[in-house]
Coordinates of C-alpha atoms and ligand atoms in Angstrom, one line a residue:
X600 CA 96.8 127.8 90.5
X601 CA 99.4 126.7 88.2
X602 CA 98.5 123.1 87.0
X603 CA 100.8 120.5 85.4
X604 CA 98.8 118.3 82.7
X605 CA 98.1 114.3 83.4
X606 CA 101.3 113.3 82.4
X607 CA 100.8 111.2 78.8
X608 CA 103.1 108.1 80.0
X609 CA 100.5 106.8 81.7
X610 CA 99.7 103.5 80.4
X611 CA 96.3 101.5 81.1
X612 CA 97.9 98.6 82.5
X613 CA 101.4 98.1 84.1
X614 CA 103.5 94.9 84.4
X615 CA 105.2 93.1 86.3
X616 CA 109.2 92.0 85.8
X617 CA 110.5 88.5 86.0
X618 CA 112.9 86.6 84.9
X619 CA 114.0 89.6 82.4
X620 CA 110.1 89.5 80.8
X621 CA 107.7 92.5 81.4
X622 CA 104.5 90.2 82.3
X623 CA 101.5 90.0 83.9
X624 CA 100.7 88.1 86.7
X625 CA 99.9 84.3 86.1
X626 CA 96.1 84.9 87.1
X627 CA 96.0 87.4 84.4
X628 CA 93.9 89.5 87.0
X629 CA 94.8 92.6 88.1
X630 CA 94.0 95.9 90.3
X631 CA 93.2 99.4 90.0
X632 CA 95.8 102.2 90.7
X633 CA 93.1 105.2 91.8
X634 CA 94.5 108.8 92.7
X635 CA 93.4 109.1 96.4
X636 CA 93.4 112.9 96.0
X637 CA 91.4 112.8 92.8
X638 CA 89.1 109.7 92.7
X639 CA 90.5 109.2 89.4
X640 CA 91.3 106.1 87.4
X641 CA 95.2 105.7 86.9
X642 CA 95.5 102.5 85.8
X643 CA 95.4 98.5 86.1
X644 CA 98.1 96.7 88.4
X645 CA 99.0 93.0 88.4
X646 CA 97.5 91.2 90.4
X647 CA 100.4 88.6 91.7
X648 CA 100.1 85.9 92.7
X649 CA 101.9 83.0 94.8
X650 CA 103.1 81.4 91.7
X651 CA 104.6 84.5 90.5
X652 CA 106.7 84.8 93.4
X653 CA 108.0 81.1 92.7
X654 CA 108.6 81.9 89.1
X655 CA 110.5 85.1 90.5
X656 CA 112.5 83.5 93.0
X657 CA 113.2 80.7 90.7
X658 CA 114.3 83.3 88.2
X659 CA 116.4 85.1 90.9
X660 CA 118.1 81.7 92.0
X661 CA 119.2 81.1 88.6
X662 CA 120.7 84.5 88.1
X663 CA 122.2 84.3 91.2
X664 CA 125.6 82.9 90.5
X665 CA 126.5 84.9 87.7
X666 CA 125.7 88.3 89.3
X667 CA 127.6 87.6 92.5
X668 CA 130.7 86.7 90.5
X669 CA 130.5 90.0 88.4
X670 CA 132.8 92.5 89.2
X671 CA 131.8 95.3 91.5
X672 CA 132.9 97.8 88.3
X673 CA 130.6 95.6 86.6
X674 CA 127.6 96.2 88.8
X675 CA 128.6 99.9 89.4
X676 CA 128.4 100.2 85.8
X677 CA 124.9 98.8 85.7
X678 CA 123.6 101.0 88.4
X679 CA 124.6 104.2 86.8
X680 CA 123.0 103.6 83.5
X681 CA 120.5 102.9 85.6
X682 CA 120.6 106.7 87.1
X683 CA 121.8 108.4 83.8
X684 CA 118.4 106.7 82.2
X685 CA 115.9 107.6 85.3
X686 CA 117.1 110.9 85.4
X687 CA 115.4 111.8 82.1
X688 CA 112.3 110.2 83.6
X689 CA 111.9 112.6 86.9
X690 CA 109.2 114.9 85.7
X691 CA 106.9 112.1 84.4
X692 CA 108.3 109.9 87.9
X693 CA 107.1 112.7 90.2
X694 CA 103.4 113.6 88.0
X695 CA 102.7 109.7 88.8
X696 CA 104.0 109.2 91.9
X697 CA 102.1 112.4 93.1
X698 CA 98.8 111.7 91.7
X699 CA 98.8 107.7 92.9
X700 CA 100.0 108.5 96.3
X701 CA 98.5 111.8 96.8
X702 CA 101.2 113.8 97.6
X703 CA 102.1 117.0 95.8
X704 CA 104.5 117.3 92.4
X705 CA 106.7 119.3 94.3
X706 CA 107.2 117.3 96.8
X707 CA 107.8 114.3 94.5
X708 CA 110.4 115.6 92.2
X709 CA 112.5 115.7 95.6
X710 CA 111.6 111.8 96.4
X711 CA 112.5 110.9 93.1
X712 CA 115.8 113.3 93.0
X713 CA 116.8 111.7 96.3
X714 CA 116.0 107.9 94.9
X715 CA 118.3 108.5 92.1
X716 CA 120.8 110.5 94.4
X717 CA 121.4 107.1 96.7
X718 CA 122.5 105.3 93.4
X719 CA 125.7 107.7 93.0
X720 CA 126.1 107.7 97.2
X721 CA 126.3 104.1 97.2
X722 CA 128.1 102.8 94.0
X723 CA 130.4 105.0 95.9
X724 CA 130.9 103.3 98.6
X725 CA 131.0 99.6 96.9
X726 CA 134.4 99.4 97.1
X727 CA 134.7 99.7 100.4
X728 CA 132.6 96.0 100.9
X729 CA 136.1 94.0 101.6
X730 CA 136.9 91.3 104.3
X731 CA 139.8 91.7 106.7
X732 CA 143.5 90.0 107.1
X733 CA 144.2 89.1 110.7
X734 CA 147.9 89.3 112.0
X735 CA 149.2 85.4 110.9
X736 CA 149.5 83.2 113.6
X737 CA 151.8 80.0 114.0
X738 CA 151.9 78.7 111.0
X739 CA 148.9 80.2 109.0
X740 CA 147.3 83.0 107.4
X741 CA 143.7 84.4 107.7
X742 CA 141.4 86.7 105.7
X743 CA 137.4 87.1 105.8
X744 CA 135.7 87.0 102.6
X745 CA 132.3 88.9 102.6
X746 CA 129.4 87.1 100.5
X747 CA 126.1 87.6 99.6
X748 CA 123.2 85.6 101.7
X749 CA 121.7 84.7 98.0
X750 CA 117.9 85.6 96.7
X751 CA 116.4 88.2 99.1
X752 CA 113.2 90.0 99.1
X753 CA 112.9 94.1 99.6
X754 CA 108.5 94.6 100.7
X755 CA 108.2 98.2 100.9
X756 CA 105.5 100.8 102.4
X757 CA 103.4 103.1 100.2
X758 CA 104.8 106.4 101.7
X759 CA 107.8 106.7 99.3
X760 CA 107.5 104.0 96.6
X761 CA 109.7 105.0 94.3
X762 CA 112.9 106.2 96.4
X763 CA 112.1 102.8 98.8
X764 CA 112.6 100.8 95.4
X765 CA 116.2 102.1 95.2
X766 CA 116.9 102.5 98.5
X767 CA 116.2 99.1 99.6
X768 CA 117.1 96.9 97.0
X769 CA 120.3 99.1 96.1
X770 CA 122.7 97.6 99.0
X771 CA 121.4 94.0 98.7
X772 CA 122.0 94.2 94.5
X773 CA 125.5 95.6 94.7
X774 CA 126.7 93.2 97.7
X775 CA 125.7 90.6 95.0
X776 CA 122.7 89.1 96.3
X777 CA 119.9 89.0 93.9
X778 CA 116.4 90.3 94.4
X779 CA 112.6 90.2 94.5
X780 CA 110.8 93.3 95.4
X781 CA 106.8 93.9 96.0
X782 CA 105.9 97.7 95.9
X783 CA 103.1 98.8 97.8
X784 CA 99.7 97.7 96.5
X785 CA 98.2 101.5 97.0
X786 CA 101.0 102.6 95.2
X787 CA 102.7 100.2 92.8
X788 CA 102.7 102.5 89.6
X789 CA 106.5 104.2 89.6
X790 CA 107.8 100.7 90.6
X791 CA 106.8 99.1 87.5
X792 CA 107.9 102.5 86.0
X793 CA 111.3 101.5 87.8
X794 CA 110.9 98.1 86.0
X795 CA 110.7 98.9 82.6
X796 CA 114.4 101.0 82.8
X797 CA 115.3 97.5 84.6
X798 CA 114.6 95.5 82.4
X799 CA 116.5 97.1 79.2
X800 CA 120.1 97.5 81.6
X801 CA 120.1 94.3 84.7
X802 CA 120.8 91.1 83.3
X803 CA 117.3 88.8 83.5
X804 CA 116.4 87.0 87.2
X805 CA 118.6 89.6 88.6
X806 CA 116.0 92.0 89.9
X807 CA 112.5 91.5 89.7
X808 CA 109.4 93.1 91.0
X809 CA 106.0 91.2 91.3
X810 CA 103.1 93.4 92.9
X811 CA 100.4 92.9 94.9
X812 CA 98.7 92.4 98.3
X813 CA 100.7 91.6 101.8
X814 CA 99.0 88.3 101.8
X815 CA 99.2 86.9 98.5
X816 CA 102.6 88.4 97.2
X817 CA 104.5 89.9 100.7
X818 CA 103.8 86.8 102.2
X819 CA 104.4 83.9 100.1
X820 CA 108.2 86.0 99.3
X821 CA 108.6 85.8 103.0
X822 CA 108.1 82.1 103.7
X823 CA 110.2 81.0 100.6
X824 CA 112.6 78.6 101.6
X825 CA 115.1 79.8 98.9
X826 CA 115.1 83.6 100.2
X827 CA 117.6 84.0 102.9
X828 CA 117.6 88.3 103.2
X829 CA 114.7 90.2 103.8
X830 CA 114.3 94.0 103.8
X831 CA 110.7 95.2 104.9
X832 CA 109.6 98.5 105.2
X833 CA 106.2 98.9 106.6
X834 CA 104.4 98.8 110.1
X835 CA 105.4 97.7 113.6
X836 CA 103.1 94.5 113.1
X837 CA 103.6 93.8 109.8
X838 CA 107.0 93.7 110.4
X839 CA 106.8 91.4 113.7
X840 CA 104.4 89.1 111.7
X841 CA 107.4 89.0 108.8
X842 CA 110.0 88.3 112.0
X843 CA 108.2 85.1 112.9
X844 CA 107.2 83.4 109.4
X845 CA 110.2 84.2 108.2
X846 CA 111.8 82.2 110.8
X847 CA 109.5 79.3 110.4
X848 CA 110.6 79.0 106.8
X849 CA 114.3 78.9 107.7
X850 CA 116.4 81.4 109.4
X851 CA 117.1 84.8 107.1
X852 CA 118.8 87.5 107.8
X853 CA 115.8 90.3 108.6
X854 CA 116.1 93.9 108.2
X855 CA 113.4 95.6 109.6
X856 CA 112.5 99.4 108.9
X857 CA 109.0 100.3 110.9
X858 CA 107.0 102.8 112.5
X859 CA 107.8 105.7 114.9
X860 CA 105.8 108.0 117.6
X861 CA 108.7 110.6 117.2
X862 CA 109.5 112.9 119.8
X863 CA 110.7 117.1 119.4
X864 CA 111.7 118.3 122.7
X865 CA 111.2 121.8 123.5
X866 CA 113.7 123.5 126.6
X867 CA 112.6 127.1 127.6
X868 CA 115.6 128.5 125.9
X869 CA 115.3 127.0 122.6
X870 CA 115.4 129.7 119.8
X871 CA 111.1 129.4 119.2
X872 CA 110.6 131.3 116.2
X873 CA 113.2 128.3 114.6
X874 CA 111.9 125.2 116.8
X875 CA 108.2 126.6 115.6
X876 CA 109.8 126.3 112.3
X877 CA 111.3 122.9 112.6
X878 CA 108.2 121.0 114.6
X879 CA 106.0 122.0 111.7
X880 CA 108.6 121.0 109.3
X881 CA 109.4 117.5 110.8
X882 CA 105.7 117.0 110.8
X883 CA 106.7 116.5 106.9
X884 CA 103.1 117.5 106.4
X885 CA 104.4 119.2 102.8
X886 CA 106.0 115.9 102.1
X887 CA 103.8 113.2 102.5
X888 CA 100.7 114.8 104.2
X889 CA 102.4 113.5 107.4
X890 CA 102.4 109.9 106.9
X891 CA 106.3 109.5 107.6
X892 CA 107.8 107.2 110.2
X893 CA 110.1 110.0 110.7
X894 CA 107.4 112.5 111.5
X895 CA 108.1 114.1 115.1
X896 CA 104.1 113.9 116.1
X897 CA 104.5 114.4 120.1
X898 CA 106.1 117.6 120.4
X899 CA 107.1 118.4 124.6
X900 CA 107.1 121.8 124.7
X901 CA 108.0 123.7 128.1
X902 CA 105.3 125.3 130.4
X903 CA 107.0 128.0 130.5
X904 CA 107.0 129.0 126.5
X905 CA 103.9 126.3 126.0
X906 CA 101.0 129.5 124.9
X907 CA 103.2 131.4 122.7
X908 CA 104.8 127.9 121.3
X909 CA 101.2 126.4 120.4
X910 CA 99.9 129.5 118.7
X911 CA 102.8 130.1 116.5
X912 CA 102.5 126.3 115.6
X913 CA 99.3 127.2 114.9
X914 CA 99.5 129.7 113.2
X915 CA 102.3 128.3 110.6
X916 CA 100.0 124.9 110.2
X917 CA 97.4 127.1 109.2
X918 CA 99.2 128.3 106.4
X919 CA 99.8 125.3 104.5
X920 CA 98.5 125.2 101.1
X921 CA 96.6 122.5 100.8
X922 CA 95.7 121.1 96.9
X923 CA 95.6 118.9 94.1
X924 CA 98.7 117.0 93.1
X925 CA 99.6 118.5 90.0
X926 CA 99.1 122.3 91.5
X927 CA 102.4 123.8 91.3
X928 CA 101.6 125.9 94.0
X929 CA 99.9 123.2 96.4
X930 CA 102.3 122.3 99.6
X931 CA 100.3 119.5 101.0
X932 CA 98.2 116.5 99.2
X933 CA 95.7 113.7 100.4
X934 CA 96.1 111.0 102.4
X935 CA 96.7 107.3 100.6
X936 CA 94.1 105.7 100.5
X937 CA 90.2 105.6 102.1
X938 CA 91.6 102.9 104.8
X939 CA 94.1 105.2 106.0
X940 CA 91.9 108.9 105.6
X941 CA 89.8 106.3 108.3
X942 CA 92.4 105.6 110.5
X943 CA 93.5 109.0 110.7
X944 CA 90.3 110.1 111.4
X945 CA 89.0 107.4 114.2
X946 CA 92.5 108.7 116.0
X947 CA 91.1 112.6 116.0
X948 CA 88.2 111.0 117.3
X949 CA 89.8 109.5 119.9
X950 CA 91.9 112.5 120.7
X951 CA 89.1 114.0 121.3
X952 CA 86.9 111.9 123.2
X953 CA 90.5 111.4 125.6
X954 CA 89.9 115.2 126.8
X955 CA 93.1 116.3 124.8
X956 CA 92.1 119.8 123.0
X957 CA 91.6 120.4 119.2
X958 CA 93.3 123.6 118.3
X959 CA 93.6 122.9 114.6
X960 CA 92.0 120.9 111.8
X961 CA 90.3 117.3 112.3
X962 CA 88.1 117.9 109.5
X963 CA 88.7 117.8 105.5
X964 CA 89.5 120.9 103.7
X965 CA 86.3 123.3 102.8
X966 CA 87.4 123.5 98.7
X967 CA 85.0 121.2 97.0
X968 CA 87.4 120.8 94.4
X969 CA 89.4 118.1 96.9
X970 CA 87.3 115.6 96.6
X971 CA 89.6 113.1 97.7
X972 CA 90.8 111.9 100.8
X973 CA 92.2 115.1 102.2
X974 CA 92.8 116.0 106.2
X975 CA 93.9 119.4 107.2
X976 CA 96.6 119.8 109.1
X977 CA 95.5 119.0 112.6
X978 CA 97.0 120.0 116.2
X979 CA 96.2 118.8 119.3
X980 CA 96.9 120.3 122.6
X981 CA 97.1 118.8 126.3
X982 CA 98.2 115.6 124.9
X983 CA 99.4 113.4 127.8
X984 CA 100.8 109.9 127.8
X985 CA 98.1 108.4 129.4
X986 CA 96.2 108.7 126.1
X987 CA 96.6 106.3 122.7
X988 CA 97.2 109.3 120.5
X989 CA 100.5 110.3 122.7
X990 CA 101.7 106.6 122.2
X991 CA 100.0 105.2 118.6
X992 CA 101.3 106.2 115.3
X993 CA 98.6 107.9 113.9
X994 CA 100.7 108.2 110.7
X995 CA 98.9 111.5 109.5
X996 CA 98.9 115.2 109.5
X997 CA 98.1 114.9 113.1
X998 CA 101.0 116.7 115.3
X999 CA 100.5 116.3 119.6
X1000 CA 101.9 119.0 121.7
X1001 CA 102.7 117.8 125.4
X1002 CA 103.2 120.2 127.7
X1003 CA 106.0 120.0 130.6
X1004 CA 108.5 121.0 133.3
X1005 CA 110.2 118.6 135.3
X1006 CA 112.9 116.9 133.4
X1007 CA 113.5 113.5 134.6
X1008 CA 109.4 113.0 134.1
X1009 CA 110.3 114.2 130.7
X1010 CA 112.9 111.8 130.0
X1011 CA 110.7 108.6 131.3
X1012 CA 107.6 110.5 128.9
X1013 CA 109.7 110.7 125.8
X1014 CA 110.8 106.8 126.3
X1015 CA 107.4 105.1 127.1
X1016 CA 106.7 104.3 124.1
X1017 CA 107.1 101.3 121.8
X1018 CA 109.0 103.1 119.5
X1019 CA 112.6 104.6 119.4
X1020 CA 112.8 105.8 115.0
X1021 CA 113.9 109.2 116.0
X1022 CA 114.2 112.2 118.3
X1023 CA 114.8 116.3 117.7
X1024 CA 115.9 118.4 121.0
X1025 CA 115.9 121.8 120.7
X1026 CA 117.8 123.8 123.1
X1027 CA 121.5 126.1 123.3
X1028 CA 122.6 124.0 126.3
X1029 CA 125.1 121.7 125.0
X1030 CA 125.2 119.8 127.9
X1031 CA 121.2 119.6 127.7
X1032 CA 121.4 118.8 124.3
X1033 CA 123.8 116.0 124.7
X1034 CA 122.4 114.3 127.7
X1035 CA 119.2 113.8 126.1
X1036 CA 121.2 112.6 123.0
X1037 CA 122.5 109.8 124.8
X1038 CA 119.7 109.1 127.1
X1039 CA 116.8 109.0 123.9
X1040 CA 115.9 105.5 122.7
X1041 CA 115.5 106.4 119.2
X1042 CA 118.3 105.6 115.7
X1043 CA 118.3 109.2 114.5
X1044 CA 118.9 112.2 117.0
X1045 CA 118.3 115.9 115.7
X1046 CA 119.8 119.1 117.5
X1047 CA 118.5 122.2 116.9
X1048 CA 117.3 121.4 113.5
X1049 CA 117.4 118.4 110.9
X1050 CA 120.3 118.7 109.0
X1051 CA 121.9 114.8 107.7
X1052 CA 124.1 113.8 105.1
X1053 CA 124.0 110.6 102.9
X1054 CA 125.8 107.5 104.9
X1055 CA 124.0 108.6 108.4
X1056 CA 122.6 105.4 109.2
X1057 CA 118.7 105.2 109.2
X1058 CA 117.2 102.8 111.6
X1059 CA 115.1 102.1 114.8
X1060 CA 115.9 101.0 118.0
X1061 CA 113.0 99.3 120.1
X1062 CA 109.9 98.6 117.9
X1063 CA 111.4 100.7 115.3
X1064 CA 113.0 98.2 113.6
X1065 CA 116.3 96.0 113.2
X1066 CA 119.4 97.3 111.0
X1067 CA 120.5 100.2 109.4
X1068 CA 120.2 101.6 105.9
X1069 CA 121.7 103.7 104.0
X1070 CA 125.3 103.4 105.6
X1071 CA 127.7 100.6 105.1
X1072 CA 126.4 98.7 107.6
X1073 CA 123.7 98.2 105.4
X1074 CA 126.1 96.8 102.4
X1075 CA 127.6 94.7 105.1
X1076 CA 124.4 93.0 106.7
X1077 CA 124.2 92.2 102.8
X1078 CA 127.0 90.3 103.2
X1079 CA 127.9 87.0 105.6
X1080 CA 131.5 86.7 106.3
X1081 CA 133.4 83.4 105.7
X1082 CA 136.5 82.8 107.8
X1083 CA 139.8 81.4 105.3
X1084 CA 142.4 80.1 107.6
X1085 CA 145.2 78.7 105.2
X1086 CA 148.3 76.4 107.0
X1087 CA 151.7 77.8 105.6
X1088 CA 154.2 75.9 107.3
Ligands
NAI476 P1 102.2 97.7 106.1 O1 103.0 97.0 107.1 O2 100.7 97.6 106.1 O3 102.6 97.4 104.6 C1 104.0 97.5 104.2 C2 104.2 96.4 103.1 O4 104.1 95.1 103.6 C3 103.3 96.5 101.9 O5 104.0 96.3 100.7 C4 102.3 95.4 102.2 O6 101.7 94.9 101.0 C5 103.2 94.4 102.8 N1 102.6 93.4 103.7 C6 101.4 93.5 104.4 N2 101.1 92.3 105.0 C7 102.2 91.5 104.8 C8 102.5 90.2 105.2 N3 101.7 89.5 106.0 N4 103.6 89.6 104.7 C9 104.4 90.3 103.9 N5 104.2 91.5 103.4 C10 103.1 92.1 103.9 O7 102.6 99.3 106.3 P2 102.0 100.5 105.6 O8 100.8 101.0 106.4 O9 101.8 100.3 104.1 O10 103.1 101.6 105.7 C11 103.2 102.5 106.8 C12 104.1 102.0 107.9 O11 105.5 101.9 107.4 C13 104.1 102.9 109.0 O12 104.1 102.2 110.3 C14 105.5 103.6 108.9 O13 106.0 104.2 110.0 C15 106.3 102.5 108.3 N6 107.5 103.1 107.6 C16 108.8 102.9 108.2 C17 109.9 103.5 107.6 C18 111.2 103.4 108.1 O14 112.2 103.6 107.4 N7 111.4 103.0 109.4 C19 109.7 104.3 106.3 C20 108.4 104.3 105.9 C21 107.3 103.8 106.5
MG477 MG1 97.1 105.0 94.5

């Protein structure tokens, strides 16, 4: 085992950004960042509170008219300082991020490469945030002008802190709105890490981050009368819960980027030793121990391959490496916290008490050296959609494989959830493939393996969420568009 050491940036107590000012919160209390695969001690949080989301959107309203009057080159500029700067930071970014979330250093440096990668995809694309002419009509002239809605608030989910920091504040900043943004509270650590390199290059009020609980810092952001845009990445009922209040306040414009219950579709004459490959891999059990949205955890797999399918799944989940987050070598770390190493567990239980059959996993690793909360890789077989585990996100290293054979039953199977995040299909019949493109409720559709560029919008349809990210419709719903008509004659 080849160990990286604690990295030495670790500071006892983190804080918080507003109004240009690294503080703590107004309560002076704060919280402990523990490593859920260690049990060890990271560090103290802030503790916000509701009146450090006043002073933040107080600060953020003040800022406001000067940063949406900068020049896009202006803000460009900004945000690739802002890259040149983190990219020094990614080895101590990934040690932290691994050990508070649990995930493994390898894993990480790719989070925080990619959270630094969407600054250059998207300073990229700023120019391209223009209004429109429309032919002139008798006796005028017309042109849209796109504007920012003003303060908004990004609430992000613990499974990729850091890269959701940039990725969901990035196209709300550029478009010219300015920001509040509370990190997850099991979490929080490279956010505040993110704060400190904000602090010395965005002018003060611009962006600030206050951390905390949903309740007592998500909450009071959402209900702010002065915030009119909200980003939220989290959970199906968080994000319904956000929906409502938020409209009670006043009515925002609401991006919404929740859970999934992701199918992988299996025809008989899919290339198996590659869709064996790819279920295991969209599991993103080497990731984030499987706590994705995007994780494909019911995997309909034809009769008529079903046996040799399952044991080669099997067999390549077996041979993850399961370890501690600073292990070189490790491919797969804990769960978050103890509340979700629960949840994840209760679901096995379920699974099994449903009749569906345990192949794999459903218990913690046998090394007594992962003490924390670890869960092997787990597989279940026999899943049908008359149980909860076929139509819950479990959101853990707990993959479903559904057997089938008729194909309009499959169809109606694959759509009877909530959900709709995304969909893989594996098969070499185009016109297979690309009927089940079109007829899938999901945002993201995968044939015959996961490949994506930058500026593939990411977004759910059903209970998945609202909007897109990472696309220019995403700088755009940052925008609202103002109508100019000008008399000539
Ligand atoms: P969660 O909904 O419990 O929490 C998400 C964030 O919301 C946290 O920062 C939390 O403090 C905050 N929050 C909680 N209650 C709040 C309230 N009443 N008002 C305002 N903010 C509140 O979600 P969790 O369990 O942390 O994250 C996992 C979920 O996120 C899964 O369902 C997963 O699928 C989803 N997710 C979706 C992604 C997407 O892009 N579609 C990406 C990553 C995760
Ligand atoms: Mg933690």
């Amino acid at each position: 085992m080849t160990t990286i050491a604690r990295p030495r940036v670790l500071k006892d107590t983190y804080k918080m950004l507003i109004d240009g000012e690294l503080v703590e919160s107004a309560s002076g209390e704060t919280f402990e960042a523990i490593s859920p695969a260690t049990l060890e001690h990271l560090s103290n949080i802030p503790d916000g509170t509701e009146e450090d989301v006043e002073r933040a959107v107080r600060s953020a309203q003040e800022a406001a008219p000067a940063w949406r009057r900068m020049g896009m080159q202006e803000r460009c500029k900004i945000y690739l300082e802002l890259a040149s700067r983190l990219r020094e930071k990614v080895e101590d970014l990934a040690a932290v991020e691994a050990l508070d979330m649990g995930s493994t250093i390898s894993a990480m440096r790719r989070d925080i490469a990619g959270g630094i990668h969407t600054i250059e995809y998207y300073t990229g694309i700023a120019w391209e945030l223009k209004g429109d002419t429309m032919p002139n009509s008798n006796g005028g002239m017309h042109f849209t002008l796109r504007q920012p809605h003003g303060v908004s608030a990004s609430i992000t989910a613990y499974n990729h802190p850091f890269s959701f920091a940039i990725h969901r504040t990035i196209g709300a900043l550029l478009a010219g709105n300015t920001l509040v943004l509370k990190p997850p509270e099991q979490d929080s650590i490279t956010s505040l890490m993110l704060a400190e390199v904000v602090a010395e290059v965005f002018p003060k009020g611009v962006w600030n981050v206050v951390t905390g609980f949903g309740p007592t810092v998500g909450a009071p952001l959402v209900r702010h009368p002065a915030v009119r845009r909200i980003i939220f990445t989290g959970s199906a009922a968080t994000g319904k819960l956000i929906f409502k209040s938020a409209a009670d306040a006043g009515l925002k414009s609401v991006t919404l980027e929740l859970g999934g219950k992701n199918p992988i579709i299996i025809f008989p004459d899919a290339d198996i030793d590659k869709a064996v490959a790819a279920t295991v891999a969209g599991m993103n059990f080497t990731q984030t121990a499987g706590q994705s949205c995007m994780s494909n955890s019911r995997a309909f797999v034809h009769e008529s391959i079903h046996d040799e399918f399952v044991q080669k799944v099997a067999d390549r989940m077996s041979k993850v490496r399961v370890g501690l987050p600073l292990d070189e070598d490790a491919q797969m770390g804990s769960v978050v916290s103890e509340a979700q190493y629960n949840k994840v567990m209760s679901y096995i239980e379920i699974g099994k008490q449903e009749g569906a059959t345990l192949v794999l996993g459903g218990e913690r690793p046998s090394d007594p050296e992962l003490k924390g909360y670890y869960i092997m890789p787990t597989l279940f077989d026999n899943v049908n959609m008359g149980m909860r585990i076929a139509n819950e996100e479990i959101f853990g290293p707990v993959l479903s494989v559904l057997p089938w054979s008729d194909e309009e039953r499959l169809l109606a199977d694959v759509n009877a959830v909530d959900y709709g995040l995304t969909a893989g299909i594996w098969t070499r019949d185009v016109h297979k493939a690309l009927r089940f493109a079109h007829e899938v409720e999901a945002g993201t559709v995968w044939i015959n393996g996961r490949s994506g560029t930058q500026g593939m919008p990411h977004g759910g349809f059903k209970d998945s969420g609202l909007g897109r990210l990472g696309c220019m419709e995403d700088l755009l719903a940052n925008t609202q568009q103002k109508s100019v008509n000008i008399t000539i004659e």
